[in-house]
PDB file of C-alpha atoms in Angstrom:
ATOM      1  CA  GLU L 260    -117.032  19.322  45.728  1.00  0.00           C
ATOM      2  CA  ALA L 261    -119.706  18.546  43.137  1.00  0.00           C
ATOM      3  CA  ILE L 262    -121.461  20.857  41.241  1.00  0.00           C
ATOM      4  CA  ILE L 263    -125.360  20.398  40.854  1.00  0.00           C
ATOM      5  CA  PHE L 264    -127.232  21.523  37.648  1.00  0.00           C
ATOM      6  CA  THR L 265    -130.745  21.012  36.639  1.00  0.00           C
ATOM      7  CA  GLY L 266    -131.712  19.834  33.202  1.00  0.00           C
ATOM      8  CA  LYS L 267    -134.188  17.730  31.003  1.00  0.00           C
ATOM      9  CA  VAL L 268    -133.713  14.190  29.862  1.00  0.00           C
ATOM     10  CA  ILE L 269    -133.903  14.158  26.005  1.00  0.00           C
ATOM     11  CA  ASP L 270    -132.967  10.528  25.236  1.00  0.00           C
ATOM     12  CA  CYS L 271    -132.749   7.063  27.108  1.00  0.00           C
ATOM     13  CA  MET L 272    -129.623   4.990  26.446  1.00  0.00           C
ATOM     14  CA  PRO L 273    -129.008   1.285  27.444  1.00  0.00           C
ATOM     15  CA  GLY L 274    -127.373   0.735  31.022  1.00  0.00           C
ATOM     16  CA  ALA L 275    -129.077   3.491  32.919  1.00  0.00           C
ATOM     17  CA  MET L 276    -127.462   6.206  30.882  1.00  0.00           C
ATOM     18  CA  PHE L 277    -129.455   9.397  29.584  1.00  0.00           C
ATOM     19  CA  LYS L 278    -128.528  12.088  27.395  1.00  0.00           C
ATOM     20  CA  VAL L 279    -129.363  15.343  29.482  1.00  0.00           C
ATOM     21  CA  LEU L 280    -129.778  19.089  28.316  1.00  0.00           C
ATOM     22  CA  LEU L 281    -128.641  21.271  31.081  1.00  0.00           C
ATOM     23  CA  ASP L 282    -130.923  24.315  31.688  1.00  0.00           C
ATOM     24  CA  SER L 283    -128.320  26.998  32.805  1.00  0.00           C
ATOM     25  CA  VAL L 284    -125.535  26.051  30.491  1.00  0.00           C
ATOM     26  CA  ASN L 285    -127.540  24.773  27.359  1.00  0.00           C
ATOM     27  CA  THR L 286    -125.231  22.002  26.793  1.00  0.00           C
ATOM     28  CA  GLU L 287    -125.894  18.134  26.371  1.00  0.00           C
ATOM     29  CA  ILE L 288    -124.123  15.779  28.771  1.00  0.00           C
ATOM     30  CA  VAL L 289    -124.298  12.195  29.440  1.00  0.00           C
ATOM     31  CA  GLY L 290    -126.146  11.398  32.694  1.00  0.00           C
ATOM     32  CA  ILE L 291    -125.816   7.940  34.658  1.00  0.00           C
ATOM     33  CA  ALA L 292    -128.355   7.008  37.292  1.00  0.00           C
ATOM     34  CA  SER L 293    -127.038   7.113  40.872  1.00  0.00           C
ATOM     35  CA  GLY L 294    -127.380   3.928  42.980  1.00  0.00           C
ATOM     36  CA  LYS L 295    -130.066   5.156  45.103  1.00  0.00           C
ATOM     37  CA  ILE L 296    -132.220   5.740  42.091  1.00  0.00           C
ATOM     38  CA  ARG L 297    -131.502   2.235  40.708  1.00  0.00           C
ATOM     39  CA  GLN L 298    -131.933   0.546  44.295  1.00  0.00           C
ATOM     40  CA  ASN L 299    -135.247   2.306  44.555  1.00  0.00           C
ATOM     41  CA  ARG L 300    -136.392   1.686  41.228  1.00  0.00           C
ATOM     42  CA  ILE L 301    -137.233   5.060  40.084  1.00  0.00           C
ATOM     43  CA  LYS L 302    -138.120   5.190  36.546  1.00  0.00           C
ATOM     44  CA  ILE L 303    -136.520   8.330  34.538  1.00  0.00           C
ATOM     45  CA  LEU L 304    -138.190   8.772  30.997  1.00  0.00           C
ATOM     46  CA  THR L 305    -137.634  11.263  28.278  1.00  0.00           C
ATOM     47  CA  GLY L 306    -138.925  14.661  29.219  1.00  0.00           C
ATOM     48  CA  ASP L 307    -138.417  14.331  32.961  1.00  0.00           C
ATOM     49  CA  LYS L 308    -136.748  17.098  34.922  1.00  0.00           C
ATOM     50  CA  VAL L 309    -133.605  15.872  36.764  1.00  0.00           C
ATOM     51  CA  ASP L 310    -130.762  17.155  39.061  1.00  0.00           C
ATOM     52  CA  VAL L 311    -127.312  16.077  37.795  1.00  0.00           C
ATOM     53  CA  GLU L 312    -124.332  16.274  40.101  1.00  0.00           C
ATOM     54  CA  MET L 313    -120.950  16.643  38.159  1.00  0.00           C
ATOM     55  CA  SER L 314    -117.251  16.938  39.057  1.00  0.00           C
ATOM     56  CA  PRO L 315    -115.429  19.973  38.111  1.00  0.00           C
ATOM     57  CA  TYR L 316    -112.951  17.959  36.561  1.00  0.00           C
ATOM     58  CA  ASP L 317    -115.019  16.273  33.646  1.00  0.00           C
ATOM     59  CA  LEU L 318    -118.181  18.276  32.542  1.00  0.00           C
ATOM     60  CA  SER L 319    -119.346  15.992  29.930  1.00  0.00           C
ATOM     61  CA  LYS L 320    -120.617  13.321  32.318  1.00  0.00           C
ATOM     62  CA  GLY L 321    -122.769  13.397  35.578  1.00  0.00           C
ATOM     63  CA  ARG L 322    -124.558  11.451  38.021  1.00  0.00           C
ATOM     64  CA  ILE L 323    -128.409  11.886  38.202  1.00  0.00           C
ATOM     65  CA  VAL L 324    -129.333  12.338  41.786  1.00  0.00           C
ATOM     66  CA  PHE L 325    -133.047  13.555  41.857  1.00  0.00           C
ATOM     67  CA  ARG L 326    -136.240  13.275  39.443  1.00  0.00           C
ATOM     68  CA  HIS L 327    -138.631  16.042  39.882  1.00  0.00           C
ATOM     69  CA  LYS L 328    -142.235  15.341  40.072  1.00  0.00           C
TER      70      LYS L 328
END
């Protein structure tokens, strides 16, 4: 069961990885672009608002599943 958080991208790193600041918890995590985002060539830039899906077992990493307009 995945947990979904909303956050803001604060840094872009190589390999489709991003530093994301979560809104509700106010912590910084590493977010990786999901396969559908890569497949559809959706650009994620610094300052974008995104939804991050996280596992309850590792709350330091997450998968970016949606980019808000």
